[in-house]
Structure formats: structure tokens, C-alpha cells
Amino acid sequence: MQRLASEFSVYGVSHWVVLAVFAVGAVAVVAIGRRERTGDGSSHFGPVFGWVTLGLYLVIYLAAMFPPAIDRSVPLRLTDLATLVAGYALVTRRRWAYALTYYWCLTLSTQALVSPALEADDFPGHEFLAFWAIHLLVVWAAIYLTWGVGMRPDWGSYRFAVTATVVWVAVTFVFNSVAGTNYGFVNRKPATPSLLDILGPWPWYLGTVAALLLAVWALMTWPWVRDRRQ
């Protein structure tokens, strides 16, 4: 039988449409969050947004479990953790959850918008829809909490995010080494073109990524801390 859907192409028509949707959604969540700040604070948008994010992740994860496979059914991708943390941050607004949402989703999840590692049918394929739904929601969550609601990171948030990320890399590397998987692209680069291609071969690109994240996350922290001191 002839396939009805073509394969997803980076910066093809569907990718540009997704980026346009992302831009519109980012503006919308900022407007909603700021309206909440200036109102009586009774809006339920954040918790509903959070539960929708968690519920959608659960559906996608359970669907990926059938049939189960060691290389895709273990929730060790940073996307898995970022989605769970972002949903939790939206529902509870806990500082630690916000910290991880801010740093992970505004850098690592955003990178997936720019250079998506997606080898699947184009729209309306279910993998296409799942991939983009999750990545859009978590970045919108970080934007909503920061520029909408008004939550801010500090140097404690920075240290916590760095520590959590190092622990994740260590656990994931060990699991990949034992199971022969490549969660988080910790043990090798993705098969599709990505920003990792310009950062050197494995394992050197891990050090390059670490140095970049330390610097970028510090730059993402400094303006908020400086503004509080003025």
C-alpha cells in the first residue's frame, strides 16, 4: 500500500508552520500570565496547563510502550524529565521545578525546535504530533512562568539545575552503556543533523555542550539577579 504521508523534513513547510504556531503561542501565554499578575490571582490557567501537559505526556508515553522496546520505552530522555517537571511547575509553582523548567526548556527543549531529531512521517503522523506537542508545551511553560507570571531564577536555581543535569548525564550514560541505547544522545550523536554536529566528535562534544550550558545558563541568570539588586 502506498504511504499517504511523506517523511518529516527539517525546515520544510510543516516545520515552518510549527515555528509560527510556537511564536503565536509564546505571545499568548505571556499575555495570559501578565493578565493574571495584574488581576486578583484567581486564574486557573497555570494548573490546567500543567495537568494538560502531564496528561498528554502520559498518553504519549503509554502509547510508546506498546510494543515495549529498551531503546525508546524508558523515560530517560531529558524531554521526558523536562515535561514532567514543567507540568509539575505549572501546577505547584515550586521553585526547584521552575528552575529546571527555566534552564532545561529554554535551552535544550528549544534546541529541538531549531534542529529536531525527528525521523517520522510528516503531519498528521502521530509521531509528528506527539513530538511537537510536547516540545511546544514545555517551552511555552517556561515562557509563561517567567515572562508571564513573573517567576525568576537566581544563583541557587543555577546550581540546582547544573547538579540535576550532571546527575542525569551520569545515570543516563551508565544505562546507555549497559543497555546499548542512546538516550539523551549522551553516548553518540543522533542520526539526523543537529547542532551537535558542529561541536566535535564523541565524547568531546559532551565537554563542549557542558561548557556552553554553564556559560549560557549563567548569562540567563545574571540579568534577573542584577535587576533585583538595583
Rosetta silent file (secondary structure, phi, psi, omega in degrees, C-alpha in Angstrom):
SEQUENCE: MQRLASEFSVYGVSHWVVLAVFAVGAVAVVAIGRRERTGDGSSHFGPVFGWVTLGLYLVIYLAAMFPPAIDRSVPLRLTDLATLVAGYALVTRRRWAYALTYYWCLTLSTQALVSPALEADDFPGHEFLAFWAIHLLVVWAAIYLTWGVGMRPDWGSYRFAVTATVVWVAVTFVFNSVAGTNYGFVNRKPATPSLLDILGPWPWYLGTVAALLLAVWALMTWPWVRDRRQ
SCORE:     score description
SCORE:     0.000 S_00000001
   1 L     0.000  137.479 -178.985    0.000    0.000    0.000 S_00000001
   2 L   -72.595  137.728  178.835    1.316    3.449   -0.873 S_00000001
   3 L   -69.451  136.979 -178.803    2.239    5.696    2.045 S_00000001
   4 L   -88.432  -19.487 -176.990   -0.094    8.650    2.424 S_00000001
   5 L  -117.928  138.617  175.516    2.339   10.812    4.371 S_00000001
   6 L   -82.079  168.579 -179.751    5.797   11.943    3.364 S_00000001
   7 E   -78.599  143.691  178.730    8.693   11.948    5.802 S_00000001
   8 L   -59.768  137.240  179.266    9.197   14.988    8.006 S_00000001
   9 L  -123.450  127.557  178.356   11.812   17.373    6.641 S_00000001
  10 L   -61.031  129.004 -177.399   13.671   19.897    8.782 S_00000001
  11 L    62.816   26.060  166.787   12.669   23.395    7.654 S_00000001
  12 L   -81.734 -172.998 -175.908   10.069   22.000    5.353 S_00000001
  13 H   -60.051  -46.395 -176.665    6.589   23.511    5.229 S_00000001
  14 H   -64.275  -35.715  178.888    5.314   21.698    8.327 S_00000001
  15 H   -64.984  -43.945  178.356    8.372   22.747   10.357 S_00000001
  16 H   -64.444  -36.481  176.656    7.844   26.412    9.492 S_00000001
  17 H   -63.579  -43.077  178.227    4.163   26.106   10.416 S_00000001
  18 H   -60.184  -43.787 -179.909    5.137   24.637   13.796 S_00000001
  19 H   -64.458  -35.489  176.298    7.565   27.513   14.415 S_00000001
  20 H   -67.014  -42.023  176.439    4.831   30.011   13.559 S_00000001
  21 H   -61.119  -41.692  177.858    2.458   28.269   15.979 S_00000001
  22 H   -58.308  -46.594 -178.114    5.189   28.404   18.615 S_00000001
  23 H   -62.136  -44.825  179.073    5.627   32.163   18.162 S_00000001
  24 H   -63.615  -44.048  179.612    1.887   32.839   18.414 S_00000001
  25 H   -63.708  -38.135  179.418    1.578   30.592   21.474 S_00000001
  26 H   -62.273  -43.628  177.433    4.529   32.272   23.190 S_00000001
  27 H   -62.984  -40.788 -177.716    2.910   35.677   22.825 S_00000001
  28 H   -65.192  -44.995 -177.240   -0.401   34.290   24.082 S_00000001
  29 H   -69.998  -31.528  174.985    0.960   32.672   27.253 S_00000001
  30 H   -65.058  -44.830  179.530    2.899   35.816   28.159 S_00000001
  31 H   -62.108  -42.166  179.655   -0.269   37.891   27.769 S_00000001
  32 H   -64.438  -46.224 -179.740   -2.277   35.436   29.874 S_00000001
  33 H   -62.362  -40.957  179.813    0.355   35.345   32.610 S_00000001
  34 H   -68.876  -33.917  176.024    0.635   39.120   32.803 S_00000001
  35 H   -65.730  -35.884  176.177   -3.113   39.454   32.980 S_00000001
  36 H   -64.304  -40.118 -178.900   -3.040   37.056   35.937 S_00000001
  37 H   -63.804  -36.374 -177.318   -0.392   39.201   37.650 S_00000001
  38 H   -90.141   -6.640  179.489   -2.478   42.340   37.353 S_00000001
  39 L   -94.123 -153.391 -177.607   -5.750   40.619   38.296 S_00000001
  40 L   -90.862    4.460  176.747   -6.922   39.022   41.519 S_00000001
  41 L    75.996   14.845 -175.037   -4.720   35.949   41.055 S_00000001
  42 L   -95.702    4.884 -177.482   -7.689   33.585   40.771 S_00000001
  43 L   -65.732  142.781  177.844   -6.924   32.282   37.276 S_00000001
  44 L  -104.748   13.028 -175.667   -6.729   28.513   36.875 S_00000001
  45 H   -60.506  -48.022 -177.302   -4.820   28.668   33.598 S_00000001
  46 H   -57.663  -54.872  177.940   -1.469   27.568   35.052 S_00000001
  47 H   -59.455  -41.229  178.282   -2.741   24.434   36.845 S_00000001
  48 H   -63.393  -44.281  176.239   -4.927   23.457   33.879 S_00000001
  49 H   -56.331  -43.563 -179.544   -1.958   23.993   31.555 S_00000001
  50 H   -65.126  -46.493 -179.073    0.124   21.804   33.848 S_00000001
  51 H   -66.902  -35.607  175.975   -2.377   18.952   34.078 S_00000001
  52 H   -63.182  -43.148  178.999   -2.897   19.010   30.313 S_00000001
  53 H   -61.499  -46.649  179.741    0.876   18.785   29.827 S_00000001
  54 H   -66.120  -41.306  179.811    1.180   15.875   32.270 S_00000001
  55 H   -65.458  -42.533  178.848   -1.845   14.092   30.847 S_00000001
  56 H   -64.499  -40.891  177.766   -0.646   14.437   27.280 S_00000001
  57 H   -61.206  -43.015 -179.322    2.788   13.150   28.260 S_00000001
  58 H   -61.019  -43.144  179.281    1.226   10.120   29.965 S_00000001
  59 H   -62.146  -46.058 -178.462   -0.809    9.274   26.865 S_00000001
  60 H   -65.635  -41.425 -179.117    2.232    9.614   24.594 S_00000001
  61 H   -65.512  -44.390  179.637    4.445    7.613   26.930 S_00000001
  62 H   -64.698  -36.595  178.114    1.941    4.769   27.296 S_00000001
  63 H   -64.653  -36.884 -179.807    1.460    4.667   23.526 S_00000001
  64 H   -72.791  -14.671 -179.013    5.238    4.363   23.077 S_00000001
  65 L   -77.510  -11.973 -175.323    5.274    1.415   25.480 S_00000001
  66 L  -119.900  114.439   -8.096    3.444   -0.844   23.000 S_00000001
  67 L   -75.954  148.132 -179.479    5.311   -2.788   21.959 S_00000001
  68 L   -66.408  144.160  178.160    7.914   -2.032   24.654 S_00000001
  69 L  -145.105  137.660 -174.294   11.484   -1.536   23.483 S_00000001
  70 L   -62.413  -27.442 -174.893   14.567   -0.852   25.563 S_00000001
  71 L   -88.874   -1.807 -179.686   15.698    1.956   23.268 S_00000001
  72 L  -144.436   -6.310 -174.213   12.507    4.029   23.465 S_00000001
  73 L  -103.246   -1.478  178.183   10.323    2.944   26.393 S_00000001
  74 L   -96.163  126.651 -175.730   12.498    4.027   29.325 S_00000001
  75 L   -76.606   64.540 -179.261   11.745    7.621   30.452 S_00000001
  76 L  -110.503   -6.343  175.421   15.376    8.723   30.410 S_00000001
  77 L   -66.217  146.340  177.592   15.282   11.345   27.671 S_00000001
  78 H   -62.949  -26.971  175.481   15.686   14.840   29.002 S_00000001
  79 H   -61.315  -40.532  177.333   12.437   15.591   27.182 S_00000001
  80 H   -59.086  -51.334 -177.440   10.674   13.097   29.464 S_00000001
  81 H   -66.579  -41.211 -179.512   12.061   14.722   32.601 S_00000001
  82 H   -62.986  -38.175 -179.551   11.542   18.277   31.314 S_00000001
  83 H   -67.434  -44.674  178.539    7.894   17.556   30.503 S_00000001
  84 H   -62.883  -43.831 -178.854    7.190   16.062   33.925 S_00000001
  85 H   -67.833  -42.171  179.920    8.988   18.895   35.692 S_00000001
  86 H   -63.033  -44.167  177.404    7.327   21.592   33.582 S_00000001
  87 H   -60.857  -42.859  178.934    3.874   20.172   34.258 S_00000001
  88 H   -64.576  -40.305  178.865    4.630   19.982   37.969 S_00000001
  89 H   -63.682  -39.047  179.178    5.963   23.548   37.979 S_00000001
  90 H   -65.235  -38.091 -177.799    2.800   24.812   36.295 S_00000001
  91 H   -76.343  -42.541 -171.162    0.579   23.087   38.839 S_00000001
  92 H  -107.611  -24.227 -174.040    2.563   23.860   42.017 S_00000001
  93 L    57.038   34.958  173.755    4.991   26.675   41.122 S_00000001
  94 L   -68.193  141.804 -175.360    7.645   25.043   43.269 S_00000001
  95 H   -62.620  -42.534 -177.303   10.992   26.827   42.971 S_00000001
  96 H   -66.385  -38.139  179.525   13.046   23.734   42.175 S_00000001
  97 H   -69.341  -39.171  176.746   10.642   22.637   39.447 S_00000001
  98 H   -62.904  -40.475 -179.175   10.611   26.134   37.975 S_00000001
  99 H   -58.006  -48.351 -179.881   14.431   26.202   37.962 S_00000001
 100 H   -66.749  -38.225  177.493   14.662   23.038   35.889 S_00000001
 101 H   -61.655  -44.705 -178.423   11.853   24.203   33.605 S_00000001
 102 H   -61.221  -53.192 -174.349   13.592   27.533   33.023 S_00000001
 103 H   -76.448  -46.573 -177.894   17.029   26.145   32.192 S_00000001
 104 H   -67.396  -47.978 -171.151   16.128   22.868   30.511 S_00000001
 105 H   -77.120  -31.002 -179.689   13.186   24.040   28.455 S_00000001
 106 H   -82.700   -8.314  176.637   14.580   27.384   27.302 S_00000001
 107 H  -120.248  -65.928 -173.696   17.811   25.809   26.046 S_00000001
 108 H   -69.406  -42.837  178.339   17.673   22.052   25.478 S_00000001
 109 H   -71.268  -35.532  177.300   13.998   21.843   24.522 S_00000001
 110 H   -64.818  -34.606  177.229   14.300   24.975   22.383 S_00000001
 111 H   -59.199  -33.621  178.346   17.215   23.342   20.565 S_00000001
 112 H   -68.271  -25.841  175.757   14.782   20.629   19.488 S_00000001
 113 H   -70.921  -34.978 -176.230   12.645   23.317   17.836 S_00000001
 114 H   -81.538  -43.356 -179.587   15.623   24.516   15.820 S_00000001
 115 L  -132.987   73.608 -175.205   17.150   21.150   14.904 S_00000001
 116 L   -66.729  129.901  174.816   14.532   18.457   15.628 S_00000001
 117 L   -88.939   71.853 -174.543   15.792   14.870   15.780 S_00000001
 118 L  -122.872  110.522  174.915   12.565   13.555   14.258 S_00000001
 119 L  -111.664   90.018 -174.784   12.602   10.651   11.841 S_00000001
 120 L  -160.938  174.511  175.452    8.912   10.056   11.221 S_00000001
 121 E   -63.442  148.581  177.033    6.009   10.763    8.904 S_00000001
 122 L   -71.257  177.994  176.551    5.167   14.389    8.360 S_00000001
 123 L   -51.456  134.480    6.676    1.887   15.963    9.533 S_00000001
 124 L  -102.674   39.925  179.261   -0.517   14.471   10.531 S_00000001
 125 L   -59.106  145.638 -174.116    1.555   11.466   11.596 S_00000001
 126 H   -66.194  -33.629  177.644    1.131   10.527   15.250 S_00000001
 127 H   -69.174  -37.983  175.014    4.867   10.738   15.988 S_00000001
 128 H   -58.635  -50.324 -178.012    4.979   14.194   14.408 S_00000001
 129 H   -63.842  -41.565 -179.524    2.069   15.385   16.537 S_00000001
 130 H   -65.678  -46.139 -178.684    3.467   13.863   19.732 S_00000001
 131 H   -58.209  -51.050 -174.579    6.955   15.278   19.217 S_00000001
 132 H   -75.015  -34.062  178.134    5.835   18.814   18.547 S_00000001
 133 H   -59.408  -47.510 -178.723    3.048   18.886   21.132 S_00000001
 134 H   -65.447  -47.647 -175.928    5.465   18.041   23.933 S_00000001
 135 H   -67.922  -36.033  176.140    8.256   20.347   22.816 S_00000001
 136 H   -67.019  -44.805 -176.243    5.947   23.303   22.272 S_00000001
 137 H   -62.024  -42.568 -175.353    4.182   22.858   25.609 S_00000001
 138 H   -71.446  -35.586  177.342    7.330   22.711   27.727 S_00000001
 139 H   -70.778  -40.369  174.761    8.884   25.799   26.129 S_00000001
 140 H   -59.732  -37.281  179.197    5.598   27.658   26.461 S_00000001
 141 H   -60.503  -46.307  179.404    5.549   26.613   30.132 S_00000001
 142 H   -63.547  -40.680  179.329    8.942   28.202   30.762 S_00000001
 143 H   -66.283  -44.396  179.798    7.927   31.372   28.917 S_00000001
 144 H   -60.241  -47.518 -177.371    4.603   31.586   30.764 S_00000001
 145 H   -68.437  -32.202 -175.470    6.161   31.163   34.212 S_00000001
 146 H   -88.213  -61.290 -174.840    8.995   33.617   33.552 S_00000001
 147 H   -89.767  -14.453  176.118    7.693   36.446   31.373 S_00000001
 148 H   -93.855  -69.643 -177.521    4.039   35.903   32.122 S_00000001
 149 H   -68.701  -36.192  177.628    3.619   35.002   35.786 S_00000001
 150 L   103.966   17.719  173.977    6.890   36.651   36.821 S_00000001
 151 L   -73.131  149.580 -174.844    8.906   33.838   38.415 S_00000001
 152 L  -135.406  143.010  174.336   12.664   34.429   38.330 S_00000001
 153 L   -82.210  163.323  172.133   15.791   32.257   38.620 S_00000001
 154 L  -139.886 -174.996 -176.957   18.704   33.018   40.959 S_00000001
 155 H   -68.227  -25.991  172.852   22.163   31.550   41.521 S_00000001
 156 H   -65.850  -39.138  176.304   20.662   28.860   43.741 S_00000001
 157 H   -62.571  -41.962  179.303   18.446   27.867   40.813 S_00000001
 158 H   -60.047  -49.330 -178.762   21.519   27.778   38.582 S_00000001
 159 H   -63.727  -39.186  179.746   23.458   25.497   40.924 S_00000001
 160 H   -65.193  -43.478 -179.561   20.478   23.181   41.350 S_00000001
 161 H   -64.347  -41.118  178.720   19.941   22.887   37.584 S_00000001
 162 H   -62.973  -46.709 -179.581   23.631   22.171   36.976 S_00000001
 163 H   -61.681  -46.232 -179.625   23.698   19.500   39.692 S_00000001
 164 H   -62.400  -38.181 -179.533   20.500   17.838   38.462 S_00000001
 165 H   -68.512  -41.162  177.717   21.796   17.806   34.894 S_00000001
 166 H   -62.017  -42.129  178.182   25.124   16.234   35.893 S_00000001
 167 H   -62.866  -43.619  178.828   23.269   13.511   37.801 S_00000001
 168 H   -61.288  -44.912  179.868   21.020   12.868   34.798 S_00000001
 169 H   -60.330  -44.999 -178.320   24.003   12.625   32.421 S_00000001
 170 H   -62.897  -47.780 -179.633   25.808   10.179   34.735 S_00000001
 171 H   -63.306  -44.245 -177.694   22.760    7.921   35.214 S_00000001
 172 H   -67.395  -40.189  178.510   21.874    8.013   31.529 S_00000001
 173 H   -61.241  -44.870  179.645   25.438    7.301   30.396 S_00000001
 174 H   -63.247  -45.689  179.972   25.646    4.231   32.624 S_00000001
 175 H   -61.633  -46.770  179.444   22.254    2.957   31.448 S_00000001
 176 H   -58.966  -41.653 -177.800   23.138    3.532   27.786 S_00000001
 177 H   -64.524  -37.309 -178.830   26.466    1.765   28.219 S_00000001
 178 H   -78.257  -42.930 -172.985   24.813   -1.295   29.759 S_00000001
 179 H   -91.418   -9.601 -178.247   21.716   -1.425   27.548 S_00000001
 180 L    73.239   25.862  179.743   23.280   -0.319   24.262 S_00000001
 181 L  -102.303 -175.821 -179.985   20.878    2.613   23.958 S_00000001
 182 L  -144.440   47.119  177.779   21.490    6.316   23.348 S_00000001
 183 H   -60.416  136.512  177.574   19.053    8.262   25.498 S_00000001
 184 H    70.789    6.777 -176.790   19.829   11.960   25.519 S_00000001
 185 H    53.419   33.261 -179.620   22.481   11.444   22.809 S_00000001
 186 L   -76.463  -31.008 -174.861   24.915   11.032   25.673 S_00000001
 187 L  -101.520  -13.109  172.719   26.737    8.075   24.097 S_00000001
 188 L  -170.111  166.259 -179.060   26.687    9.178   20.459 S_00000001
 189 L   -74.347  158.059  175.672   25.209   11.820   18.179 S_00000001
 190 L   -68.608  158.510  179.311   21.722   11.495   16.672 S_00000001
 191 L   -71.079  -26.958  179.349   21.424   10.069   13.168 S_00000001
 192 L   -86.985  154.997  177.816   19.684   13.236   11.965 S_00000001
 193 L   -58.877  139.986  179.507   21.546   16.563   11.509 S_00000001
 194 L  -153.035  172.954  177.755   21.730   18.591   14.719 S_00000001
 195 H   -63.539  -21.004  178.766   23.686   21.361   16.409 S_00000001
 196 H   -63.983  -21.982 -177.359   25.872   18.644   17.929 S_00000001
 197 H   -64.519  -23.143 -178.474   27.459   18.146   14.514 S_00000001
 198 H   -98.456    4.956 -174.892   29.451   21.364   14.896 S_00000001
 199 L  -106.184   14.126  176.798   30.628   20.619   18.442 S_00000001
 200 L    96.921  170.704 -179.270   33.182   17.920   17.686 S_00000001
 201 L   -76.835  167.404  172.904   33.172   14.104   17.820 S_00000001
 202 L   -73.484  141.054    2.092   32.065   11.943   20.747 S_00000001
 203 L   -94.107    6.878 -172.712   32.960   12.192   23.604 S_00000001
 204 H   -64.961  -30.866 -179.006   34.453   15.661   23.168 S_00000001
 205 H   -65.939  -20.906  176.329   31.141   17.258   22.264 S_00000001
 206 H   -65.349  -41.148  176.984   29.881   16.400   25.753 S_00000001
 207 H   -67.346  -38.734  178.491   32.501   18.703   27.239 S_00000001
 208 H   -63.526  -44.635  178.480   31.704   21.392   24.675 S_00000001
 209 H   -62.176  -42.489 -179.706   27.994   21.158   25.466 S_00000001
 210 H   -61.032  -45.565  179.915   28.729   21.288   29.219 S_00000001
 211 H   -63.775  -41.476  178.692   30.862   24.424   28.847 S_00000001
 212 H   -63.562  -44.057 -179.374   28.249   26.087   26.652 S_00000001
 213 H   -64.529  -42.948  178.188   25.438   25.274   29.065 S_00000001
 214 H   -57.839  -43.591 -178.621   27.376   26.568   32.067 S_00000001
 215 H   -71.140  -47.289 -177.659   28.032   29.838   30.244 S_00000001
 216 H   -65.265  -43.958  179.037   24.580   30.232   28.696 S_00000001
 217 H   -63.806  -35.512  176.130   22.759   29.346   31.923 S_00000001
 218 H   -64.533  -41.900  178.101   24.916   31.843   33.817 S_00000001
 219 H   -66.971  -29.446  177.036   24.003   34.531   31.273 S_00000001
 220 H   -75.643  -17.035 -179.028   20.349   33.538   31.664 S_00000001
 221 H   -94.908  -42.599 -170.765   20.634   34.027   35.432 S_00000001
 222 H   -54.815  -45.835 -178.497   22.713   37.183   35.747 S_00000001
 223 H   -60.311  -38.574 -178.909   20.183   39.772   34.393 S_00000001
 224 H   -68.452  -40.902  178.962   17.467   38.670   36.838 S_00000001
 225 H   -67.245  -41.416  179.303   19.833   38.728   39.824 S_00000001
 226 H   -61.834  -43.245 -178.705   21.264   42.105   38.771 S_00000001
 227 H   -62.720  -34.727  179.928   17.784   43.625   38.456 S_00000001
 228 H   -69.866  -26.444 -178.195   16.892   42.522   41.996 S_00000001
 229 H   -83.689  -16.626 -177.574   19.985   44.255   43.364 S_00000001
 230 L   -83.185    0.000    0.000   19.237   47.580   41.712 S_00000001
